[in-house]
């Protein structure tokens, strides 16, 4: 099922990033006491009780030299168009400003999905301003302190009030893969090339204006679904070319995918945003294939391919298991290399390992390289088992999970990968104390 989208909107410096981080439970956005300083990640997948939703901190969407008024307009427009719930953050310490009323005016048409969060309620000054916020004209209002965490659960109760309890859909009938990546790397061209290469399109279904396009097609007499995240671009919208906006489309598509194909532009090279998008796919536990597109523009292809593989190993070290294909959506050269890797990554994400074999590998790895002792204690491993697939997830019972160093966890993951082919898919290792259920 699709996760609802929640957007934090408001003028600069009201504390959107602080609230975002508090809900996410980890420090993700950069926070400084300067308007417009949020420059890091602005999207997250949040959970509360039995609910899951995408959370957007719109303050992270920048427009370069444009005025803050224009920036606020972009944020509010995005929220209105994309979000199921809009959290309108205001500053309880400073009170209302003309910028707050600017945001209010743009949110009026979706007032039924607006929650006003009066932030900085730990300030004594809030008593002077508290009743002013009723001027905004929205029914749902809650006092919070992003800094202290006060009222955050009340806010989350309001946000999730009408959300469905999240249940992962299991559809084993068709493999779904999404084409993700920055704008203008050739995602739609790649989709067209896949569909036009001796294939029969069974059906083409456009989602709502907020969804990517799913297209069913045949490949080797089997049905598959490709999800084009570039398909529903809104022409003429002021935020059309904002890269971080494109990430929201990717997030929604990632949720519905079994495999993600990350498209990179061979003529531009790897940029930071490519890594961000890959990171979201991995956090969602999805299998991944890297497709270097526009390969027709590269002259010395043999040497370029070696260099590209080195660069990918360096820049995408966190997904060193991903397979890489080089192709041209425009000329359809090497298009045939993509689907086999997509299917291989999917098969590996569903792979189940016998408990006895897994324990042999873990035991041998342990004896080959004993973990270092810490304060006279050494990590002991008792038992390992695979508890789920997509992605393959393993529980390892230990004497104390506090003794697990991240480098030793990485060592065990490498040993598992050496013994079993998990190329193309992340794997998850959970360490549990022996008495834990």
Short mmCIF file of C-alpha atoms in Angstrom, two decimals:
data_model
loop_
_atom_site.label_atom_id
_atom_site.label_comp_id
_atom_site.label_asym_id
_atom_site.label_seq_id
_atom_site.Cartn_x
_atom_site.Cartn_y
_atom_site.Cartn_z
CA UNK A 1 0.00 0.00 0.00
CA UNK A 2 1.08 3.58 -0.59
CA UNK A 3 2.44 5.60 2.27
CA UNK A 4 0.72 8.94 2.90
CA UNK A 5 2.82 12.08 2.45
CA UNK A 6 3.20 14.67 5.22
CA UNK A 7 4.80 18.05 4.45
CA UNK A 8 6.21 20.54 6.95
CA UNK A 9 5.60 24.05 5.59
CA UNK A 10 6.30 27.50 6.97
CA UNK A 11 8.41 30.60 6.60
CA UNK A 12 12.17 30.32 7.24
CA UNK A 13 13.51 29.81 10.76
CA UNK A 14 10.34 28.62 12.47
CA UNK A 15 11.90 25.24 13.31
CA UNK A 16 10.69 22.93 10.53
CA UNK A 17 13.98 21.02 10.46
CA UNK A 18 14.00 20.57 14.23
CA UNK A 19 10.50 19.08 14.15
CA UNK A 20 11.49 16.93 11.14
CA UNK A 21 14.46 15.51 13.03
CA UNK A 22 12.42 14.90 16.17
CA UNK A 23 9.81 12.91 14.24
CA UNK A 24 12.48 11.01 12.32
CA UNK A 25 14.32 10.27 15.56
CA UNK A 26 17.72 11.16 14.14
CA UNK A 27 19.58 14.27 13.11
CA UNK A 28 19.13 14.47 9.36
CA UNK A 29 18.64 18.09 8.34
CA UNK A 30 21.28 20.70 9.06
CA UNK A 31 20.02 23.11 11.72
CA UNK A 32 21.44 26.58 12.31
CA UNK A 33 19.82 29.74 13.59
CA UNK A 34 19.89 31.38 10.18
CA UNK A 35 16.91 31.56 7.81
CA UNK A 36 17.12 29.19 4.88
CA UNK A 37 20.09 27.14 6.10
CA UNK A 38 18.58 23.66 5.66
CA UNK A 39 20.60 22.13 2.85
CA UNK A 40 20.75 18.43 3.57
CA UNK A 41 18.20 15.64 3.31
CA UNK A 42 14.62 16.79 3.38
CA UNK A 43 12.77 13.52 2.91
CA UNK A 44 12.34 10.61 5.26
CA UNK A 45 10.20 7.56 5.84
CA UNK A 46 8.69 7.92 9.30
CA UNK A 47 6.69 5.54 11.46
CA UNK A 48 4.43 6.10 14.46
CA UNK A 49 2.52 3.30 16.18
CA UNK A 50 1.27 1.15 13.27
CA UNK A 51 1.40 3.96 10.74
CA UNK A 52 4.07 4.76 8.16
CA UNK A 53 4.35 7.89 6.05
CA UNK A 54 6.76 10.00 4.00
CA UNK A 55 7.85 13.19 5.74
CA UNK A 56 9.05 16.25 3.80
CA UNK A 57 10.85 19.24 5.27
CA UNK A 58 10.10 21.77 2.54
CA UNK A 59 12.58 24.24 4.01
CA UNK A 60 15.33 22.26 2.33
CA UNK A 61 14.12 23.15 -1.15
CA UNK A 62 16.21 26.05 -2.35
CA UNK A 63 15.82 28.42 -5.26
CA UNK A 64 19.26 29.98 -5.31
CA UNK A 65 19.04 33.76 -5.41
CA UNK A 66 15.26 33.96 -5.39
CA UNK A 67 13.60 35.83 -2.57
CA UNK A 68 12.29 34.01 0.46
CA UNK A 69 8.76 34.91 -0.61
CA UNK A 70 9.21 32.96 -3.82
CA UNK A 71 10.81 30.11 -1.87
CA UNK A 72 7.85 29.97 0.48
CA UNK A 73 5.49 29.90 -2.51
CA UNK A 74 7.35 26.92 -3.95
CA UNK A 75 7.20 25.05 -0.65
CA UNK A 76 3.51 25.71 -0.14
CA UNK A 77 2.71 24.80 -3.75
CA UNK A 78 4.59 21.53 -3.41
CA UNK A 79 2.78 20.75 -0.17
CA UNK A 80 -0.64 21.48 -1.61
CA UNK A 81 0.00 19.36 -4.69
CA UNK A 82 1.79 16.43 -3.11
CA UNK A 83 0.89 16.02 0.56
CA UNK A 84 -1.97 14.23 2.29
CA UNK A 85 -1.34 16.27 5.46
CA UNK A 86 0.30 19.71 5.65
CA UNK A 87 1.87 20.71 8.96
CA UNK A 88 1.98 24.51 8.94
CA UNK A 89 4.78 25.40 11.37
CA UNK A 90 4.66 28.82 13.05
CA UNK A 91 6.89 30.44 15.66
CA UNK A 92 5.17 30.71 19.06
CA UNK A 93 8.00 32.84 20.40
CA UNK A 94 8.00 35.45 17.65
CA UNK A 95 4.30 35.41 16.76
CA UNK A 96 2.73 35.89 13.35
CA UNK A 97 4.40 37.75 10.49
CA UNK A 98 3.29 38.75 6.99
CA UNK A 99 5.08 35.64 5.65
CA UNK A 100 2.87 33.43 7.83
CA UNK A 101 -0.21 35.01 6.27
CA UNK A 102 1.29 34.46 2.82
CA UNK A 103 1.56 30.74 3.59
CA UNK A 104 -1.95 30.80 5.12
CA UNK A 105 -3.44 32.23 1.93
CA UNK A 106 -1.93 29.46 -0.18
CA UNK A 107 -3.05 26.73 2.19
CA UNK A 108 -6.66 27.92 2.47
CA UNK A 109 -7.82 25.82 -0.47
CA UNK A 110 -6.71 22.64 1.34
CA UNK A 111 -7.62 23.74 4.85
CA UNK A 112 -9.08 20.32 5.68
CA UNK A 113 -5.61 18.75 5.53
CA UNK A 114 -3.75 21.51 7.43
CA UNK A 115 -2.49 21.18 11.01
CA UNK A 116 -0.98 24.30 12.59
CA UNK A 117 2.03 23.42 14.76
CA UNK A 118 2.90 26.28 17.10
CA UNK A 119 6.59 25.63 17.65
CA UNK A 120 8.89 26.87 20.43
CA UNK A 121 6.09 26.49 22.98
CA UNK A 122 8.79 26.14 25.66
CA UNK A 123 9.27 29.92 25.38
CA UNK A 124 7.54 32.13 27.95
CA UNK A 125 6.61 34.53 25.16
CA UNK A 126 4.13 32.05 23.71
CA UNK A 127 1.51 33.25 26.22
CA UNK A 128 1.64 36.68 24.58
CA UNK A 129 1.08 35.24 21.12
CA UNK A 130 -0.95 32.08 21.74
CA UNK A 131 -4.36 33.37 20.73
CA UNK A 132 -3.08 35.27 17.69
CA UNK A 133 -2.71 31.99 15.82
CA UNK A 134 -6.49 31.53 15.70
CA UNK A 135 -6.40 34.37 13.16
CA UNK A 136 -5.00 31.89 10.66
CA UNK A 137 -8.43 30.26 10.49
CA UNK A 138 -7.46 26.58 10.66
CA UNK A 139 -9.34 24.17 12.91
CA UNK A 140 -6.51 21.85 13.94
CA UNK A 141 -3.82 23.37 16.12
CA UNK A 142 -1.19 21.90 18.45
CA UNK A 143 1.57 23.41 20.60
CA UNK A 144 4.97 21.76 20.23
CA UNK A 145 8.62 22.22 21.00
CA UNK A 146 10.80 20.66 18.35
CA UNK A 147 13.80 21.31 20.58
CA UNK A 148 12.38 19.69 23.74
CA UNK A 149 10.06 17.20 22.07
CA UNK A 150 7.00 18.56 23.91
CA UNK A 151 3.73 17.96 22.06
CA UNK A 152 5.33 15.88 19.28
CA UNK A 153 3.19 12.84 20.12
CA UNK A 154 0.06 15.03 20.10
CA UNK A 155 1.13 16.26 16.66
CA UNK A 156 1.70 12.69 15.44
CA UNK A 157 -1.73 11.64 16.75
CA UNK A 158 -3.30 14.44 14.69
CA UNK A 159 -1.23 13.62 11.61
CA UNK A 160 -2.10 9.91 11.61
CA UNK A 161 -5.71 10.30 12.76
CA UNK A 162 -7.22 9.10 9.48
CA UNK A 163 -4.25 7.16 8.10
CA UNK A 164 -4.71 3.47 7.30
CA UNK A 165 -2.57 1.04 9.28
CA UNK A 166 0.38 0.27 7.02
CA UNK A 167 0.57 -3.24 5.64
CA UNK A 168 3.13 -4.28 3.07
CA UNK A 169 1.54 -5.66 -0.04
CA UNK A 170 2.93 -8.93 -1.24
CA UNK A 171 2.39 -9.43 -4.96
CA UNK A 172 4.34 -12.36 -6.31
CA UNK A 173 2.62 -12.33 -9.69
CA UNK A 174 4.70 -9.64 -11.40
CA UNK A 175 8.12 -8.18 -10.79
CA UNK A 176 7.88 -4.38 -10.50
CA UNK A 177 10.91 -2.23 -11.10
CA UNK A 178 11.20 1.54 -11.04
CA UNK A 179 13.41 3.82 -13.09
CA UNK A 180 14.78 6.38 -10.63
CA UNK A 181 17.28 9.21 -10.89
CA UNK A 182 17.74 12.93 -11.28
CA UNK A 183 15.82 14.94 -13.87
CA UNK A 184 17.13 14.79 -17.44
CA UNK A 185 19.23 11.63 -17.12
CA UNK A 186 16.98 9.85 -19.61
CA UNK A 187 14.54 7.94 -17.41
CA UNK A 188 11.54 8.22 -19.73
CA UNK A 189 13.69 7.48 -22.77
CA UNK A 190 14.92 4.33 -21.05
CA UNK A 191 11.36 3.26 -20.27
CA UNK A 192 10.40 3.79 -23.91
CA UNK A 193 13.40 1.82 -25.08
CA UNK A 194 12.49 -1.08 -22.78
CA UNK A 195 8.90 -1.11 -23.98
CA UNK A 196 9.72 -0.77 -27.67
CA UNK A 197 12.36 -3.45 -27.90
CA UNK A 198 10.35 -6.36 -29.35
CA UNK A 199 7.86 -6.23 -26.53
CA UNK A 200 4.10 -6.04 -26.43
CA UNK A 201 2.61 -3.44 -24.11
CA UNK A 202 -0.24 -5.18 -22.35
CA UNK A 203 -1.65 -2.09 -20.70
CA UNK A 204 -0.56 1.41 -19.78
CA UNK A 205 -2.14 2.88 -16.69
CA UNK A 206 -1.50 6.43 -15.53
CA UNK A 207 -1.89 7.00 -11.81
CA UNK A 208 -3.22 10.18 -10.25
CA UNK A 209 -1.42 13.46 -10.83
CA UNK A 210 0.66 12.60 -7.77
CA UNK A 211 1.87 9.22 -8.96
CA UNK A 212 4.39 7.87 -11.40
CA UNK A 213 3.23 5.84 -14.39
CA UNK A 214 3.08 2.04 -14.18
CA UNK A 215 3.27 0.15 -17.46
CA UNK A 216 2.82 -3.58 -17.82
CA UNK A 217 4.81 -5.33 -20.56
CA UNK A 218 5.98 -8.76 -21.68
CA UNK A 219 9.56 -9.96 -21.58
CA UNK A 220 10.44 -13.55 -22.49
CA UNK A 221 6.75 -14.44 -22.24
CA UNK A 222 6.50 -13.17 -18.66
CA UNK A 223 4.66 -10.07 -17.45
CA UNK A 224 6.55 -7.26 -15.70
CA UNK A 225 5.73 -3.74 -14.57
CA UNK A 226 8.03 -0.78 -15.13
CA UNK A 227 7.43 2.39 -13.11
CA UNK A 228 8.48 5.64 -14.76
CA UNK A 229 9.08 8.32 -12.13
CA UNK A 230 9.55 11.02 -14.78
CA UNK A 231 6.17 10.41 -16.36
CA UNK A 232 4.01 12.89 -14.50
CA UNK A 233 6.03 16.07 -14.65
CA UNK A 234 3.92 19.16 -14.19
CA UNK A 235 4.62 21.58 -17.01
CA UNK A 236 4.91 25.21 -16.10
CA UNK A 237 5.10 24.64 -12.36
CA UNK A 238 7.60 26.87 -10.64
CA UNK A 239 9.32 23.89 -8.97
CA UNK A 240 9.49 21.77 -12.13
CA UNK A 241 13.28 21.56 -12.26
CA UNK A 242 14.09 21.36 -8.56
CA UNK A 243 16.06 18.16 -8.09
CA UNK A 244 14.91 17.57 -4.54
CA UNK A 245 11.31 17.70 -5.74
CA UNK A 246 12.08 14.83 -8.12
CA UNK A 247 13.08 12.77 -5.11
CA UNK A 248 9.49 12.68 -3.88
CA UNK A 249 8.38 11.00 -7.10
CA UNK A 250 11.22 8.54 -6.69
CA UNK A 251 10.25 7.78 -3.09
CA UNK A 252 6.71 6.88 -4.05
CA UNK A 253 7.93 4.66 -6.87
CA UNK A 254 10.57 3.02 -4.68
CA UNK A 255 7.83 1.97 -2.24
CA UNK A 256 6.01 0.03 -4.95
CA UNK A 257 9.11 -1.53 -6.50
CA UNK A 258 10.85 -4.85 -6.13
CA UNK A 259 13.94 -3.51 -7.89
CA UNK A 260 15.15 0.05 -8.50
CA UNK A 261 17.14 0.98 -11.60
CA UNK A 262 19.22 4.05 -10.78
CA UNK A 263 19.92 5.96 -14.00
CA UNK A 264 23.10 8.03 -14.24
CA UNK A 265 24.05 10.35 -17.10
CA UNK A 266 27.31 9.14 -18.71
CA UNK A 267 27.94 12.59 -20.16
CA UNK A 268 27.77 14.32 -16.76
CA UNK A 269 29.35 11.81 -14.40
CA UNK A 270 28.28 11.00 -10.86
CA UNK A 271 26.98 13.83 -8.69
CA UNK A 272 25.96 13.90 -5.03
CA UNK A 273 22.25 13.76 -5.79
CA UNK A 274 22.72 10.40 -7.56
CA UNK A 275 24.04 9.02 -4.28
CA UNK A 276 21.15 10.50 -2.30
CA UNK A 277 18.59 8.78 -4.52
CA UNK A 278 20.46 5.46 -4.28
CA UNK A 279 20.49 5.86 -0.50
CA UNK A 280 16.72 6.06 -0.33
CA UNK A 281 16.34 2.87 -2.36
CA UNK A 282 18.73 1.03 -0.03
CA UNK A 283 17.01 2.39 3.10
CA UNK A 284 13.76 1.02 1.69
CA UNK A 285 15.46 -2.39 1.39
CA UNK A 286 15.12 -2.57 -2.39
CA UNK A 287 17.31 -4.45 -4.84
CA UNK A 288 19.19 -2.10 -7.14
CA UNK A 289 20.84 -1.95 -10.57
CA UNK A 290 22.90 1.03 -11.75
CA UNK A 291 22.31 1.99 -15.40
CA UNK A 292 24.82 4.38 -16.95
CA UNK A 293 22.78 5.96 -19.74
CA UNK A 294 23.76 8.06 -22.80
CA UNK A 295 26.63 5.66 -23.47
CA UNK A 296 26.38 6.64 -27.16
CA UNK A 297 27.97 10.00 -26.25
CA UNK A 298 31.16 8.34 -24.95
CA UNK A 299 33.99 7.97 -27.46
CA UNK A 300 36.68 5.68 -26.00
CA UNK A 301 34.14 3.24 -24.59
CA UNK A 302 36.54 0.51 -23.42
CA UNK A 303 38.73 2.77 -21.29
CA UNK A 304 35.73 4.84 -20.22
CA UNK A 305 33.98 1.72 -18.93
CA UNK A 306 36.98 0.79 -16.76
CA UNK A 307 37.13 4.32 -15.38
CA UNK A 308 33.38 4.37 -14.76
CA UNK A 309 33.52 1.09 -12.84
CA UNK A 310 36.29 2.48 -10.64
CA UNK A 311 34.33 5.68 -10.01
CA UNK A 312 31.18 3.75 -9.15
CA UNK A 313 33.09 1.51 -6.74
CA UNK A 314 34.42 4.66 -5.08
CA UNK A 315 31.32 6.86 -5.05
CA UNK A 316 28.83 4.05 -4.43
CA UNK A 317 30.94 2.05 -1.95
CA UNK A 318 27.79 1.62 0.16
CA UNK A 319 26.25 -0.45 -2.66
CA UNK A 320 29.35 -2.24 -3.90
CA UNK A 321 27.12 -5.28 -4.53
CA UNK A 322 25.07 -3.48 -7.23
CA UNK A 323 25.49 -4.63 -10.83
CA UNK A 324 26.26 -1.91 -13.38
CA UNK A 325 25.10 -1.78 -17.01
CA UNK A 326 26.14 0.68 -19.70
CA UNK A 327 23.54 1.52 -22.31
CA UNK A 328 21.97 4.11 -24.57
CA UNK A 329 18.23 4.62 -24.33
CA UNK A 330 18.38 6.84 -27.40
CA UNK A 331 20.05 4.34 -29.77
CA UNK A 332 18.91 1.23 -27.81
CA UNK A 333 22.47 -0.05 -27.83
CA UNK A 334 23.13 -2.48 -24.95
CA UNK A 335 19.51 -2.18 -23.75
CA UNK A 336 19.44 -5.98 -23.70
CA UNK A 337 21.90 -5.97 -20.75
CA UNK A 338 19.41 -4.38 -18.35
CA UNK A 339 16.57 -6.86 -17.83
CA UNK A 340 18.80 -9.86 -16.96
CA UNK A 341 20.39 -7.82 -14.17
CA UNK A 342 17.00 -6.59 -12.92
CA UNK A 343 15.72 -10.17 -12.73
CA UNK A 344 18.94 -11.43 -11.13
CA UNK A 345 18.78 -8.72 -8.43
CA UNK A 346 15.14 -9.62 -7.77
CA UNK A 347 15.88 -13.36 -7.48
CA UNK A 348 18.72 -12.68 -5.07
CA UNK A 349 16.50 -10.44 -2.93
CA UNK A 350 14.11 -13.40 -2.53
CA UNK A 351 16.85 -15.92 -1.76
CA UNK A 352 16.49 -18.05 1.37
CA UNK A 353 19.52 -19.66 3.01
CA UNK A 354 19.31 -22.90 5.00
CA UNK A 355 19.92 -22.30 8.68
CA UNK A 356 22.62 -24.97 8.88
CA UNK A 357 24.56 -23.47 5.97
CA UNK A 358 24.26 -19.97 7.38
CA UNK A 359 25.53 -21.06 10.80
CA UNK A 360 28.49 -22.83 9.21
CA UNK A 361 29.47 -19.62 7.43
CA UNK A 362 29.06 -17.45 10.53
CA UNK A 363 30.92 -19.93 12.73
CA UNK A 364 33.83 -20.19 10.29
CA UNK A 365 33.98 -16.40 9.97
CA UNK A 366 34.01 -16.03 13.75
CA UNK A 367 36.80 -18.55 14.25
CA UNK A 368 38.84 -17.09 11.41
CA UNK A 369 38.65 -13.58 12.86
CA UNK A 370 37.72 -13.30 16.53
CA UNK A 371 36.20 -9.93 17.44
CA UNK A 372 38.39 -7.76 19.69
CA UNK A 373 37.63 -7.79 23.40
CA UNK A 374 36.25 -4.67 25.03
CA UNK A 375 36.75 -4.03 28.76
CA UNK A 376 37.56 -7.69 29.25
CA UNK A 377 34.48 -8.89 27.36
CA UNK A 378 34.39 -10.50 23.93
CA UNK A 379 31.48 -10.86 21.56
CA UNK A 380 30.16 -14.42 21.35
CA UNK A 381 27.90 -15.63 18.55
CA UNK A 382 25.44 -18.41 19.38
CA UNK A 383 23.04 -18.84 16.49
CA UNK A 384 22.06 -17.25 13.16
CA UNK A 385 18.86 -17.52 11.13
CA UNK A 386 17.24 -15.85 8.16
CA UNK A 387 13.95 -14.27 9.20
CA UNK A 388 12.70 -12.69 5.98
CA UNK A 389 13.40 -11.87 2.34
CA UNK A 390 13.21 -8.73 0.19
CA UNK A 391 15.64 -7.78 1.55
CA UNK A 392 17.27 -10.91 3.01
CA UNK A 393 17.31 -10.31 6.76
CA UNK A 394 19.30 -12.28 9.31
CA UNK A 395 19.06 -12.43 13.09
CA UNK A 396 22.27 -13.30 14.95
CA UNK A 397 22.02 -14.22 18.64
CA UNK A 398 24.95 -12.91 20.69
CA UNK A 399 25.96 -12.56 24.33
CA UNK A 400 25.81 -8.75 24.14
CA UNK A 401 24.89 -6.76 21.06
CA UNK A 402 26.63 -3.75 22.59
CA UNK A 403 29.91 -5.52 21.80
CA UNK A 404 29.22 -5.53 18.04
CA UNK A 405 31.49 -3.03 16.30
CA UNK A 406 30.25 -1.74 12.94
CA UNK A 407 33.44 -3.01 11.27
CA UNK A 408 32.76 -6.54 12.55
CA UNK A 409 29.18 -6.36 11.28
CA UNK A 410 30.54 -5.35 7.88
CA UNK A 411 33.02 -8.26 8.04
CA UNK A 412 30.20 -10.74 8.68
CA UNK A 413 28.13 -9.24 5.85
CA UNK A 414 31.09 -9.65 3.49
CA UNK A 415 31.49 -13.28 4.55
CA UNK A 416 27.80 -13.96 3.91
CA UNK A 417 28.10 -12.34 0.48
CA UNK A 418 31.23 -14.38 -0.31
CA UNK A 419 29.34 -17.59 0.43
CA UNK A 420 25.98 -16.78 -1.16
CA UNK A 421 25.19 -14.67 -4.21
CA UNK A 422 23.38 -11.61 -2.95
CA UNK A 423 24.56 -9.32 -5.73
CA UNK A 424 22.05 -6.61 -6.47
CA UNK A 425 20.31 -6.67 -3.09
CA UNK A 426 20.99 -5.15 0.32
CA UNK A 427 21.06 -7.56 3.24
CA UNK A 428 20.11 -6.71 6.82
CA UNK A 429 21.78 -8.15 9.92
CA UNK A 430 20.07 -7.74 13.30
CA UNK A 431 22.05 -8.65 16.42
CA UNK A 432 19.96 -9.80 19.35
CA UNK A 433 20.89 -10.73 22.88
CA UNK A 434 20.24 -14.40 23.55
CA UNK A 435 17.38 -13.71 25.97
CA UNK A 436 15.63 -11.35 23.53
CA UNK A 437 12.56 -12.67 21.76
#
